[in-house]
Amino acid sequence: MTEQHEDPKFEQWLRDAAKAYHSPLPTPREEMWKRIEEARRHKHVIELRPWMRWAIAAAAVLVLGIGIGRWTATPSSGPNGTTLATNDSAGRHVTREIDSLAGVAYQVAATQYLSRTEAFLTSFRADANRSANTARLARQARELLSSTQLMLDSPAANDPRLRSLLEDLELVLMQIAMLNPLQDGRDRDLITEGMSQSNVLPKLRSAIPAGPVSARTQGAL
Amino acid sequence: MDESQLIARVRSGDRAAERALYDAHVDRVYRLAFRLAGDDALAQDFTQETFIRAFDRLGSFRGDAAFSTWLHTITTTVVLNGLRKVKRFRQRETDIDDAHEIGTVHRQAEPDLKLRLKQAIDALPEGYRTVFLMHDVEGYTHEEIGTALGVETGTSKAQLSRARAKLRVALADFAGEWAQ
């Protein structure tokens, strides 16, 4: 279809002029390859596992409440009219249901925590114009740092690879939390340099299931 | 060795073949990621993520289309999703920021053509901008773009045409530049 506003002269000029838009740098192929290899080594090893439940206490309380509430609301009774709450097998069934619900909730919460951290660090590193407010960045880093430290104190940290990732995250978040507004630019450069050296973002991404957060948790609840 | 043989070797776990496949395609992937992201760190992240996903999912590549087409489908998905995520995060920051500060940044008049062009391209809707950069700047065909973005070829052509029209309006002050 020929559009009314086609103008070969303009189009040629536009193509030439637009070459300067986001003009790429030489491809850093060796650096990227190194990170790809490292990230692939970690892939499939760091997984969100049921023991992460201990790290997300708030979600656990919520789900346990829902689980118990659902069970007690079910009008099930034994042959003599006694409720199943006093029966051992029913008790085990409830425990299994609660465990299952809790496991799902912990996975959702942990995925969201890792996704938030990834979004925060990606944005921090990409923020070349330093427009973000230092105080706010520090506050956000402190919030994420609390979650990271909670996970480090949990059985989740028994996995050496996840522990290594959490320790890297803790260090980076701690540095951001302590950013000095007076030496902001230099400090940020040092932090982003440290992030690249420790390969923290590729490792973090490897620990997050592919797809947007909503898709990752879709169908889980 | 042709590409299908190379892919077969990658599937069988040959690390040297992985590297060869990466070398053959990394420039174009990185260029596209950089054009769309406008930032080296993000472009590197997106390129890495593209290859990690491609190697992980190579088993699902059936060879119906060229490998490069399949790879660029992954690239555009990774880049556009990544940019949306960064944009959402920055938007949350902006919402909290002092409104006066934001207004000042956006109201600045910029007489320089290069910057005006950048602003005009940045202001295009995501679909128009992606098609414009892929076609007019990076030289992808409408067929490649359609496959990568999951749209009809006609849609790609229409979006390009609308992108150019919007840019022409936005750059009307510089009409003398192309009328010569």
mmCIF file of C-alpha atoms in Angstrom:
data_model
loop_
_atom_site.group_PDB
_atom_site.id
_atom_site.type_symbol
_atom_site.label_atom_id
_atom_site.label_comp_id
_atom_site.label_asym_id
_atom_site.label_seq_id
_atom_site.Cartn_x
_atom_site.Cartn_y
_atom_site.Cartn_z
ATOM 1 C CA MET A 1 0.000 0.000 0.000
ATOM 2 C CA THR A 2 1.353 3.437 -0.905
ATOM 3 C CA GLU A 3 0.860 5.964 1.848
ATOM 4 C CA GLN A 4 0.058 9.574 1.056
ATOM 5 C CA HIS A 5 3.037 10.909 2.975
ATOM 6 C CA GLU A 6 5.739 8.901 1.237
ATOM 7 C CA ASP A 7 8.608 11.089 0.219
ATOM 8 C CA PRO A 8 11.770 9.360 -1.044
ATOM 9 C CA LYS A 9 13.950 12.382 -0.285
ATOM 10 C CA PHE A 10 12.736 12.574 3.303
ATOM 11 C CA GLU A 11 13.028 8.828 3.785
ATOM 12 C CA GLN A 12 16.603 8.745 2.532
ATOM 13 C CA TRP A 13 17.531 11.726 4.699
ATOM 14 C CA LEU A 14 15.819 10.122 7.699
ATOM 15 C CA ARG A 15 17.639 6.802 7.224
ATOM 16 C CA ASP A 16 20.984 8.590 7.070
ATOM 17 C CA ALA A 17 20.254 10.860 10.018
ATOM 18 C CA ALA A 18 18.893 8.035 12.164
ATOM 19 C CA LYS A 19 22.155 6.095 11.918
ATOM 20 C CA ALA A 20 23.397 8.355 14.693
ATOM 21 C CA TYR A 21 20.521 7.329 16.984
ATOM 22 C CA HIS A 22 21.819 4.952 19.686
ATOM 23 C CA SER A 23 24.848 4.259 17.548
ATOM 24 C CA PRO A 24 26.226 0.929 18.849
ATOM 25 C CA LEU A 25 29.674 0.564 20.375
ATOM 26 C CA PRO A 26 31.998 -2.230 19.205
ATOM 27 C CA THR A 27 30.569 -5.567 20.345
ATOM 28 C CA PRO A 28 32.157 -6.646 23.646
ATOM 29 C CA ARG A 29 31.986 -10.268 22.576
ATOM 30 C CA GLU A 30 34.556 -11.755 24.960
ATOM 31 C CA GLU A 31 33.104 -10.151 28.087
ATOM 32 C CA MET A 32 29.593 -11.192 27.148
ATOM 33 C CA TRP A 33 30.633 -14.732 26.281
ATOM 34 C CA LYS A 34 32.345 -15.098 29.640
ATOM 35 C CA ARG A 35 29.175 -14.017 31.437
ATOM 36 C CA ILE A 36 26.976 -16.268 29.282
ATOM 37 C CA GLU A 37 29.124 -19.270 30.116
ATOM 38 C CA GLU A 38 29.083 -18.477 33.811
ATOM 39 C CA ALA A 39 25.336 -17.857 33.871
ATOM 40 C CA ARG A 40 24.707 -21.144 32.058
ATOM 41 C CA ARG A 41 26.835 -22.994 34.575
ATOM 42 C CA HIS A 42 24.556 -21.667 37.319
ATOM 43 C CA LYS A 43 21.385 -22.306 35.363
ATOM 44 C CA HIS A 44 19.216 -25.166 36.588
ATOM 45 C CA VAL A 45 21.205 -25.344 39.787
ATOM 46 C CA ILE A 46 19.722 -22.396 41.609
ATOM 47 C CA GLU A 47 16.053 -23.182 41.893
ATOM 48 C CA LEU A 48 13.267 -21.965 44.032
ATOM 49 C CA ARG A 49 12.788 -24.770 46.510
ATOM 50 C CA PRO A 50 10.267 -25.515 49.248
ATOM 51 C CA TRP A 51 12.714 -24.631 52.023
ATOM 52 C CA MET A 52 12.531 -21.039 50.846
ATOM 53 C CA ARG A 53 9.289 -21.055 52.862
ATOM 54 C CA TRP A 54 11.270 -20.204 55.959
ATOM 55 C CA ALA A 55 12.525 -17.028 54.365
ATOM 56 C CA ILE A 56 9.122 -15.623 53.611
ATOM 57 C CA ALA A 57 7.436 -15.790 56.971
ATOM 58 C CA ALA A 58 4.687 -13.307 56.218
ATOM 59 C CA ALA A 59 3.460 -15.241 53.196
ATOM 60 C CA ALA A 60 3.515 -18.403 55.242
ATOM 61 C CA VAL A 61 1.288 -16.983 57.930
ATOM 62 C CA LEU A 62 -1.161 -15.780 55.311
ATOM 63 C CA VAL A 63 -1.351 -19.088 53.487
ATOM 64 C CA LEU A 64 -1.561 -21.148 56.656
ATOM 65 C CA GLY A 65 -4.473 -19.007 57.682
ATOM 66 C CA ILE A 66 -6.206 -19.543 54.369
ATOM 67 C CA GLY A 67 -5.444 -23.264 54.417
ATOM 68 C CA ILE A 68 -6.803 -23.812 57.923
ATOM 69 C CA GLY A 69 -9.755 -21.575 57.171
ATOM 70 C CA ARG A 70 -10.646 -23.574 54.065
ATOM 71 C CA TRP A 71 -10.372 -26.869 55.848
ATOM 72 C CA THR A 72 -12.432 -25.914 58.850
ATOM 73 C CA ALA A 73 -15.065 -24.460 56.526
ATOM 74 C CA THR A 74 -15.454 -27.821 54.737
ATOM 75 C CA PRO A 75 -18.513 -29.658 56.122
ATOM 76 C CA SER A 76 -16.885 -33.090 56.109
ATOM 77 C CA SER A 77 -17.742 -35.627 58.774
ATOM 78 C CA GLY A 78 -17.011 -39.224 59.628
ATOM 79 C CA PRO A 79 -19.476 -42.115 59.618
ATOM 80 C CA ASN A 80 -20.565 -41.432 63.174
ATOM 81 C CA GLY A 81 -20.954 -37.785 62.599
ATOM 82 C CA THR A 82 -17.615 -36.914 64.233
ATOM 83 C CA THR A 83 -15.577 -34.338 62.457
ATOM 84 C CA LEU A 84 -12.381 -35.396 60.684
ATOM 85 C CA ALA A 85 -10.406 -32.921 62.715
ATOM 86 C CA THR A 86 -9.871 -35.570 65.347
ATOM 87 C CA ASN A 87 -8.783 -38.205 62.833
ATOM 88 C CA ASP A 88 -5.045 -38.831 62.276
ATOM 89 C CA SER A 89 -5.290 -39.328 58.503
ATOM 90 C CA ALA A 90 -7.326 -36.162 58.175
ATOM 91 C CA GLY A 91 -4.678 -34.360 60.172
ATOM 92 C CA ARG A 92 -2.005 -35.563 57.780
ATOM 93 C CA HIS A 93 -4.162 -34.521 54.845
ATOM 94 C CA VAL A 94 -4.483 -31.025 56.279
ATOM 95 C CA THR A 95 -0.749 -30.861 56.849
ATOM 96 C CA ARG A 96 -0.108 -31.891 53.258
ATOM 97 C CA GLU A 97 -2.580 -29.330 51.929
ATOM 98 C CA ILE A 98 -1.071 -26.597 54.037
ATOM 99 C CA ASP A 99 2.446 -27.596 52.995
ATOM 100 C CA SER A 100 1.415 -27.553 49.378
ATOM 101 C CA LEU A 101 -0.238 -24.142 49.622
ATOM 102 C CA ALA A 102 2.666 -22.754 51.600
ATOM 103 C CA GLY A 103 5.182 -24.092 49.085
ATOM 104 C CA VAL A 104 3.387 -22.318 46.244
ATOM 105 C CA ALA A 105 3.161 -19.076 48.176
ATOM 106 C CA TYR A 106 6.843 -19.173 49.097
ATOM 107 C CA GLN A 107 7.797 -19.725 45.471
ATOM 108 C CA VAL A 108 5.632 -16.808 44.344
ATOM 109 C CA ALA A 109 6.993 -14.530 47.034
ATOM 110 C CA ALA A 110 10.597 -15.546 46.396
ATOM 111 C CA THR A 111 10.227 -15.067 42.642
ATOM 112 C CA GLN A 112 8.793 -11.628 43.230
ATOM 113 C CA TYR A 113 11.619 -10.753 45.607
ATOM 114 C CA LEU A 114 14.258 -11.834 43.084
ATOM 115 C CA SER A 115 12.432 -10.036 40.247
ATOM 116 C CA ARG A 116 12.228 -6.818 42.274
ATOM 117 C CA THR A 117 15.910 -7.021 43.069
ATOM 118 C CA GLU A 118 16.760 -7.640 39.434
ATOM 119 C CA ALA A 119 14.618 -4.698 38.259
ATOM 120 C CA PHE A 120 16.179 -2.461 40.895
ATOM 121 C CA LEU A 121 19.776 -3.386 40.043
ATOM 122 C CA THR A 122 19.168 -3.270 36.271
ATOM 123 C CA SER A 123 17.687 0.181 36.578
ATOM 124 C CA PHE A 124 20.436 1.309 38.951
ATOM 125 C CA ARG A 125 23.155 0.219 36.538
ATOM 126 C CA ALA A 126 21.416 1.639 33.491
ATOM 127 C CA ASP A 127 20.756 4.989 35.101
ATOM 128 C CA ALA A 128 23.641 6.677 33.340
ATOM 129 C CA ASN A 129 22.370 10.214 33.816
ATOM 130 C CA ARG A 130 22.340 9.810 37.603
ATOM 131 C CA SER A 131 18.887 11.325 37.736
ATOM 132 C CA ALA A 132 17.577 8.985 40.405
ATOM 133 C CA ASN A 133 17.418 10.409 43.887
ATOM 134 C CA THR A 134 20.206 9.005 46.048
ATOM 135 C CA ALA A 135 18.140 8.957 49.231
ATOM 136 C CA ARG A 136 15.367 7.006 47.553
ATOM 137 C CA LEU A 137 17.790 4.533 46.001
ATOM 138 C CA ALA A 138 19.333 3.990 49.408
ATOM 139 C CA ARG A 139 15.913 3.416 50.970
ATOM 140 C CA GLN A 140 14.922 0.895 48.283
ATOM 141 C CA ALA A 141 18.243 -0.880 48.700
ATOM 142 C CA ARG A 142 17.713 -1.084 52.475
ATOM 143 C CA GLU A 143 14.291 -2.672 51.977
ATOM 144 C CA LEU A 144 15.697 -5.282 49.624
ATOM 145 C CA LEU A 145 18.675 -5.765 51.921
ATOM 146 C CA SER A 146 16.348 -6.766 54.774
ATOM 147 C CA SER A 147 14.761 -9.470 52.612
ATOM 148 C CA THR A 148 18.179 -10.650 51.462
ATOM 149 C CA GLN A 149 19.464 -10.939 55.012
ATOM 150 C CA LEU A 150 16.317 -12.793 56.034
ATOM 151 C CA MET A 151 16.992 -15.313 53.297
ATOM 152 C CA LEU A 152 20.647 -15.574 54.273
ATOM 153 C CA ASP A 153 19.599 -16.483 57.810
ATOM 154 C CA SER A 154 17.193 -19.130 56.534
ATOM 155 C CA PRO A 155 17.762 -22.732 55.378
ATOM 156 C CA ALA A 156 17.731 -21.290 51.849
ATOM 157 C CA ALA A 157 21.337 -20.302 52.386
ATOM 158 C CA ASN A 158 22.345 -23.940 52.829
ATOM 159 C CA ASP A 159 22.607 -24.161 49.059
ATOM 160 C CA PRO A 160 26.135 -22.915 48.343
ATOM 161 C CA ARG A 161 25.277 -21.378 44.978
ATOM 162 C CA LEU A 162 22.241 -19.535 46.220
ATOM 163 C CA ARG A 163 24.194 -18.444 49.288
ATOM 164 C CA SER A 164 26.883 -17.052 46.989
ATOM 165 C CA LEU A 165 24.251 -15.138 45.000
ATOM 166 C CA LEU A 166 22.630 -13.798 48.174
ATOM 167 C CA GLU A 167 26.002 -12.691 49.519
ATOM 168 C CA ASP A 168 26.775 -10.880 46.272
ATOM 169 C CA LEU A 169 23.371 -9.203 46.427
ATOM 170 C CA GLU A 170 23.860 -8.295 50.059
ATOM 171 C CA LEU A 171 27.174 -6.609 49.294
ATOM 172 C CA VAL A 172 25.817 -4.633 46.337
ATOM 173 C CA LEU A 173 22.649 -3.599 48.165
ATOM 174 C CA MET A 174 24.648 -2.606 51.223
ATOM 175 C CA GLN A 175 26.862 -0.361 49.082
ATOM 176 C CA ILE A 176 23.831 1.292 47.500
ATOM 177 C CA ALA A 177 22.165 1.665 50.897
ATOM 178 C CA MET A 178 25.257 3.535 52.104
ATOM 179 C CA LEU A 179 25.618 5.796 49.033
ATOM 180 C CA ASN A 180 27.092 9.136 49.933
ATOM 181 C CA PRO A 181 25.296 11.967 48.075
ATOM 182 C CA LEU A 182 28.508 14.022 48.080
ATOM 183 C CA GLN A 183 30.567 11.399 46.251
ATOM 184 C CA ASP A 184 27.614 9.922 44.422
ATOM 185 C CA GLY A 185 28.966 9.587 40.869
ATOM 186 C CA ARG A 186 32.233 7.969 41.880
ATOM 187 C CA ASP A 187 30.535 5.612 44.319
ATOM 188 C CA ARG A 188 27.992 4.522 41.737
ATOM 189 C CA ASP A 189 30.740 3.787 39.232
ATOM 190 C CA LEU A 190 32.506 1.620 41.792
ATOM 191 C CA ILE A 191 29.302 -0.245 42.595
ATOM 192 C CA THR A 192 28.443 -0.933 38.940
ATOM 193 C CA GLU A 193 32.029 -2.039 38.334
ATOM 194 C CA GLY A 194 31.735 -4.444 41.271
ATOM 195 C CA MET A 195 28.435 -5.741 39.907
ATOM 196 C CA SER A 196 30.054 -6.523 36.561
ATOM 197 C CA GLN A 197 33.031 -8.235 38.163
ATOM 198 C CA SER A 198 30.898 -10.452 40.368
ATOM 199 C CA ASN A 199 28.554 -11.179 37.442
ATOM 200 C CA VAL A 200 25.682 -10.612 39.814
ATOM 201 C CA LEU A 201 22.936 -9.719 37.318
ATOM 202 C CA PRO A 202 23.353 -12.770 35.050
ATOM 203 C CA LYS A 203 23.424 -15.003 38.156
ATOM 204 C CA LEU A 204 20.308 -13.319 39.472
ATOM 205 C CA ARG A 205 18.499 -13.743 36.160
ATOM 206 C CA SER A 206 19.420 -17.409 36.099
ATOM 207 C CA ALA A 207 17.607 -17.835 39.390
ATOM 208 C CA ILE A 208 14.408 -16.287 38.057
ATOM 209 C CA PRO A 209 12.097 -18.323 35.831
ATOM 210 C CA ALA A 210 11.745 -16.872 32.299
ATOM 211 C CA GLY A 211 8.870 -14.549 31.453
ATOM 212 C CA PRO A 212 7.248 -11.606 33.195
ATOM 213 C CA VAL A 213 6.445 -11.892 36.899
ATOM 214 C CA SER A 214 2.731 -12.311 36.257
ATOM 215 C CA ALA A 215 3.406 -15.189 33.872
ATOM 216 C CA ARG A 216 5.866 -16.825 36.260
ATOM 217 C CA THR A 217 3.281 -16.966 38.983
ATOM 218 C CA GLN A 218 0.302 -17.616 36.718
ATOM 219 C CA GLY A 219 -1.721 -20.596 37.772
ATOM 220 C CA ALA A 220 0.251 -20.985 40.933
ATOM 221 C CA LEU A 221 -2.526 -19.723 43.152
ATOM 222 C CA MET B 1 30.332 -26.445 7.925
ATOM 223 C CA ASP B 2 26.878 -25.011 7.299
ATOM 224 C CA GLU B 3 24.670 -23.617 10.020
ATOM 225 C CA SER B 4 22.394 -26.647 10.344
ATOM 226 C CA GLN B 5 25.437 -28.815 11.061
ATOM 227 C CA LEU B 6 26.657 -26.266 13.563
ATOM 228 C CA ILE B 7 23.279 -26.286 15.309
ATOM 229 C CA ALA B 8 23.288 -30.089 15.410
ATOM 230 C CA ARG B 9 26.683 -30.001 17.088
ATOM 231 C CA VAL B 10 25.457 -27.464 19.639
ATOM 232 C CA ARG B 11 22.530 -29.732 20.420
ATOM 233 C CA SER B 12 24.913 -32.582 21.039
ATOM 234 C CA GLY B 13 26.744 -30.480 23.611
ATOM 235 C CA ASP B 14 29.714 -29.258 21.580
ATOM 236 C CA ARG B 15 30.970 -26.128 23.374
ATOM 237 C CA ALA B 16 33.155 -25.022 20.465
ATOM 238 C CA ALA B 17 30.092 -25.094 18.217
ATOM 239 C CA GLU B 18 28.219 -22.956 20.741
ATOM 240 C CA ARG B 19 30.956 -20.389 20.575
ATOM 241 C CA ALA B 20 30.988 -20.501 16.762
ATOM 242 C CA LEU B 21 27.231 -19.954 16.630
ATOM 243 C CA TYR B 22 27.559 -17.090 19.099
ATOM 244 C CA ASP B 23 30.350 -15.500 17.057
ATOM 245 C CA ALA B 24 28.293 -15.730 13.897
ATOM 246 C CA HIS B 25 25.326 -13.839 15.350
ATOM 247 C CA VAL B 26 26.403 -11.779 18.323
ATOM 248 C CA ASP B 27 27.161 -8.583 16.404
ATOM 249 C CA ARG B 28 23.699 -8.294 14.948
ATOM 250 C CA VAL B 29 21.983 -9.183 18.199
ATOM 251 C CA TYR B 30 24.052 -6.671 20.168
ATOM 252 C CA ARG B 31 23.508 -3.961 17.549
ATOM 253 C CA LEU B 32 19.752 -4.422 17.666
ATOM 254 C CA ALA B 33 19.733 -4.511 21.462
ATOM 255 C CA PHE B 34 21.821 -1.337 21.577
ATOM 256 C CA ARG B 35 19.640 0.472 19.050
ATOM 257 C CA LEU B 36 16.540 -0.323 21.025
ATOM 258 C CA ALA B 37 17.981 0.191 24.510
ATOM 259 C CA GLY B 38 20.407 3.047 23.857
ATOM 260 C CA ASP B 39 22.612 1.879 26.695
ATOM 261 C CA ASP B 40 25.653 -0.364 26.636
ATOM 262 C CA ALA B 41 25.000 -2.088 29.955
ATOM 263 C CA LEU B 42 21.399 -2.886 29.034
ATOM 264 C CA ALA B 43 22.391 -3.982 25.523
ATOM 265 C CA GLN B 44 24.968 -6.370 27.001
ATOM 266 C CA ASP B 45 22.420 -7.730 29.474
ATOM 267 C CA PHE B 46 19.855 -8.284 26.741
ATOM 268 C CA THR B 47 22.377 -9.901 24.401
ATOM 269 C CA GLN B 48 23.526 -12.287 27.114
ATOM 270 C CA GLU B 49 19.962 -13.161 28.030
ATOM 271 C CA THR B 50 19.133 -13.769 24.354
ATOM 272 C CA PHE B 51 21.934 -16.281 23.899
ATOM 273 C CA ILE B 52 21.284 -17.993 27.230
ATOM 274 C CA ARG B 53 17.653 -18.522 26.234
ATOM 275 C CA ALA B 54 18.583 -19.521 22.678
ATOM 276 C CA PHE B 55 21.021 -22.212 23.830
ATOM 277 C CA ASP B 56 18.534 -23.477 26.414
ATOM 278 C CA ARG B 57 15.729 -23.694 23.880
ATOM 279 C CA LEU B 58 17.645 -24.817 20.840
ATOM 280 C CA GLY B 59 15.827 -28.142 21.075
ATOM 281 C CA SER B 60 12.613 -26.370 20.112
ATOM 282 C CA PHE B 61 14.147 -24.806 16.991
ATOM 283 C CA ARG B 62 12.759 -26.834 14.123
ATOM 284 C CA GLY B 63 14.534 -25.114 11.274
ATOM 285 C CA ASP B 64 11.339 -23.961 9.552
ATOM 286 C CA ALA B 65 12.748 -20.425 9.505
ATOM 287 C CA ALA B 66 16.357 -19.274 9.411
ATOM 288 C CA PHE B 67 18.191 -19.527 12.717
ATOM 289 C CA SER B 68 18.855 -15.779 12.605
ATOM 290 C CA THR B 69 15.115 -15.097 12.340
ATOM 291 C CA TRP B 70 14.417 -17.357 15.325
ATOM 292 C CA LEU B 71 17.221 -15.692 17.282
ATOM 293 C CA HIS B 72 15.934 -12.205 16.515
ATOM 294 C CA THR B 73 12.498 -13.231 17.737
ATOM 295 C CA ILE B 74 14.113 -14.029 21.078
ATOM 296 C CA THR B 75 16.117 -10.793 20.953
ATOM 297 C CA THR B 76 13.105 -8.553 20.437
ATOM 298 C CA THR B 77 11.151 -10.378 23.152
ATOM 299 C CA VAL B 78 13.997 -10.058 25.643
ATOM 300 C CA VAL B 79 14.715 -6.416 24.794
ATOM 301 C CA LEU B 80 11.132 -5.174 24.723
ATOM 302 C CA ASN B 81 10.199 -7.011 27.935
ATOM 303 C CA GLY B 82 13.375 -5.763 29.588
ATOM 304 C CA LEU B 83 12.773 -2.173 28.541
ATOM 305 C CA ARG B 84 9.187 -2.319 29.784
ATOM 306 C CA LYS B 85 10.447 -3.561 33.135
ATOM 307 C CA VAL B 86 13.006 -0.750 33.407
ATOM 308 C CA LYS B 87 10.425 1.790 32.262
ATOM 309 C CA ARG B 88 7.920 0.625 34.895
ATOM 310 C CA PHE B 89 10.579 0.799 37.569
ATOM 311 C CA ARG B 90 11.638 4.297 36.504
ATOM 312 C CA GLN B 91 8.027 5.390 36.281
ATOM 313 C CA ARG B 92 7.529 4.451 39.899
ATOM 314 C CA GLU B 93 10.573 6.574 40.763
ATOM 315 C CA THR B 94 9.290 9.456 38.649
ATOM 316 C CA ASP B 95 5.886 9.335 40.320
ATOM 317 C CA ILE B 96 7.541 9.968 43.643
ATOM 318 C CA ASP B 97 9.847 12.667 42.294
ATOM 319 C CA ASP B 98 9.243 16.362 42.564
ATOM 320 C CA ALA B 99 6.921 17.271 39.670
ATOM 321 C CA HIS B 100 8.671 20.587 39.127
ATOM 322 C CA GLU B 101 11.956 18.830 38.489
ATOM 323 C CA ILE B 102 10.396 16.567 35.833
ATOM 324 C CA GLY B 103 8.629 19.412 34.072
ATOM 325 C CA THR B 104 11.818 21.331 33.734
ATOM 326 C CA VAL B 105 13.537 18.455 31.989
ATOM 327 C CA HIS B 106 10.747 17.929 29.450
ATOM 328 C CA ARG B 107 10.170 21.571 28.600
ATOM 329 C CA GLN B 108 13.728 22.242 27.559
ATOM 330 C CA ALA B 109 13.784 23.371 23.933
ATOM 331 C CA GLU B 110 16.463 21.645 21.877
ATOM 332 C CA PRO B 111 17.368 23.293 18.600
ATOM 333 C CA ASP B 112 19.972 20.697 17.640
ATOM 334 C CA LEU B 113 18.816 18.324 14.901
ATOM 335 C CA LYS B 114 20.488 15.262 16.356
ATOM 336 C CA LEU B 115 18.814 15.712 19.722
ATOM 337 C CA ARG B 116 15.486 16.609 18.170
ATOM 338 C CA LEU B 117 15.629 13.453 16.083
ATOM 339 C CA LYS B 118 16.464 11.425 19.178
ATOM 340 C CA GLN B 119 13.541 12.929 21.067
ATOM 341 C CA ALA B 120 11.217 12.296 18.130
ATOM 342 C CA ILE B 121 12.253 8.637 17.837
ATOM 343 C CA ASP B 122 12.028 8.158 21.610
ATOM 344 C CA ALA B 123 8.498 9.592 21.521
ATOM 345 C CA LEU B 124 7.238 7.075 18.933
ATOM 346 C CA PRO B 125 4.900 4.348 20.183
ATOM 347 C CA GLU B 126 6.854 1.197 20.991
ATOM 348 C CA GLY B 127 5.686 -0.744 17.930
ATOM 349 C CA TYR B 128 6.423 2.085 15.491
ATOM 350 C CA ARG B 129 9.806 2.740 17.033
ATOM 351 C CA THR B 130 10.816 -0.919 16.940
ATOM 352 C CA VAL B 131 9.819 -1.363 13.305
ATOM 353 C CA PHE B 132 11.470 1.920 12.276
ATOM 354 C CA LEU B 133 14.774 1.048 13.954
ATOM 355 C CA MET B 134 14.786 -2.514 12.653
ATOM 356 C CA HIS B 135 13.933 -1.561 9.081
ATOM 357 C CA ASP B 136 15.354 1.871 8.385
ATOM 358 C CA VAL B 137 18.353 1.773 10.676
ATOM 359 C CA GLU B 138 19.365 -1.885 10.989
ATOM 360 C CA GLY B 139 18.174 -3.032 7.577
ATOM 361 C CA TYR B 140 15.825 -5.886 8.519
ATOM 362 C CA THR B 141 13.229 -6.848 5.934
ATOM 363 C CA HIS B 142 9.518 -6.585 6.693
ATOM 364 C CA GLU B 143 9.338 -10.381 6.603
ATOM 365 C CA GLU B 144 12.049 -10.657 9.263
ATOM 366 C CA ILE B 145 10.402 -7.975 11.365
ATOM 367 C CA GLY B 146 6.989 -9.589 11.051
ATOM 368 C CA THR B 147 8.355 -12.933 12.232
ATOM 369 C CA ALA B 148 10.389 -11.408 15.056
ATOM 370 C CA LEU B 149 7.515 -9.341 16.388
ATOM 371 C CA GLY B 150 4.780 -11.838 15.618
ATOM 372 C CA VAL B 151 2.867 -9.485 13.302
ATOM 373 C CA GLU B 152 1.823 -9.583 9.654
ATOM 374 C CA THR B 153 4.198 -8.142 7.067
ATOM 375 C CA GLY B 154 1.515 -5.605 6.164
ATOM 376 C CA THR B 155 1.363 -4.463 9.779
ATOM 377 C CA SER B 156 5.107 -3.930 9.794
ATOM 378 C CA LYS B 157 4.867 -1.849 6.602
ATOM 379 C CA ALA B 158 1.989 0.190 7.957
ATOM 380 C CA GLN B 159 3.793 0.850 11.237
ATOM 381 C CA LEU B 160 6.904 1.966 9.396
ATOM 382 C CA SER B 161 4.890 4.320 7.259
ATOM 383 C CA ARG B 162 3.195 5.821 10.318
ATOM 384 C CA ALA B 163 6.498 6.103 12.148
ATOM 385 C CA ARG B 164 8.013 8.050 9.253
ATOM 386 C CA ALA B 165 4.945 10.281 9.064
ATOM 387 C CA LYS B 166 5.176 11.078 12.787
ATOM 388 C CA LEU B 167 8.872 11.806 12.489
ATOM 389 C CA ARG B 168 8.279 14.064 9.532
ATOM 390 C CA VAL B 169 5.800 16.104 11.539
ATOM 391 C CA ALA B 170 8.076 16.198 14.577
ATOM 392 C CA LEU B 171 11.016 17.373 12.443
ATOM 393 C CA ALA B 172 9.102 19.839 10.286
ATOM 394 C CA ASP B 173 11.398 22.649 11.441
ATOM 395 C CA PHE B 174 14.215 20.947 9.569
ATOM 396 C CA ALA B 175 12.368 20.444 6.260
ATOM 397 C CA GLY B 176 15.082 22.362 4.475
ATOM 398 C CA GLU B 177 17.540 19.609 5.297
ATOM 399 C CA TRP B 178 15.838 16.989 3.117
ATOM 400 C CA ALA B 179 14.270 19.278 0.534
ATOM 401 C CA GLN B 180 17.675 20.205 -0.906
#
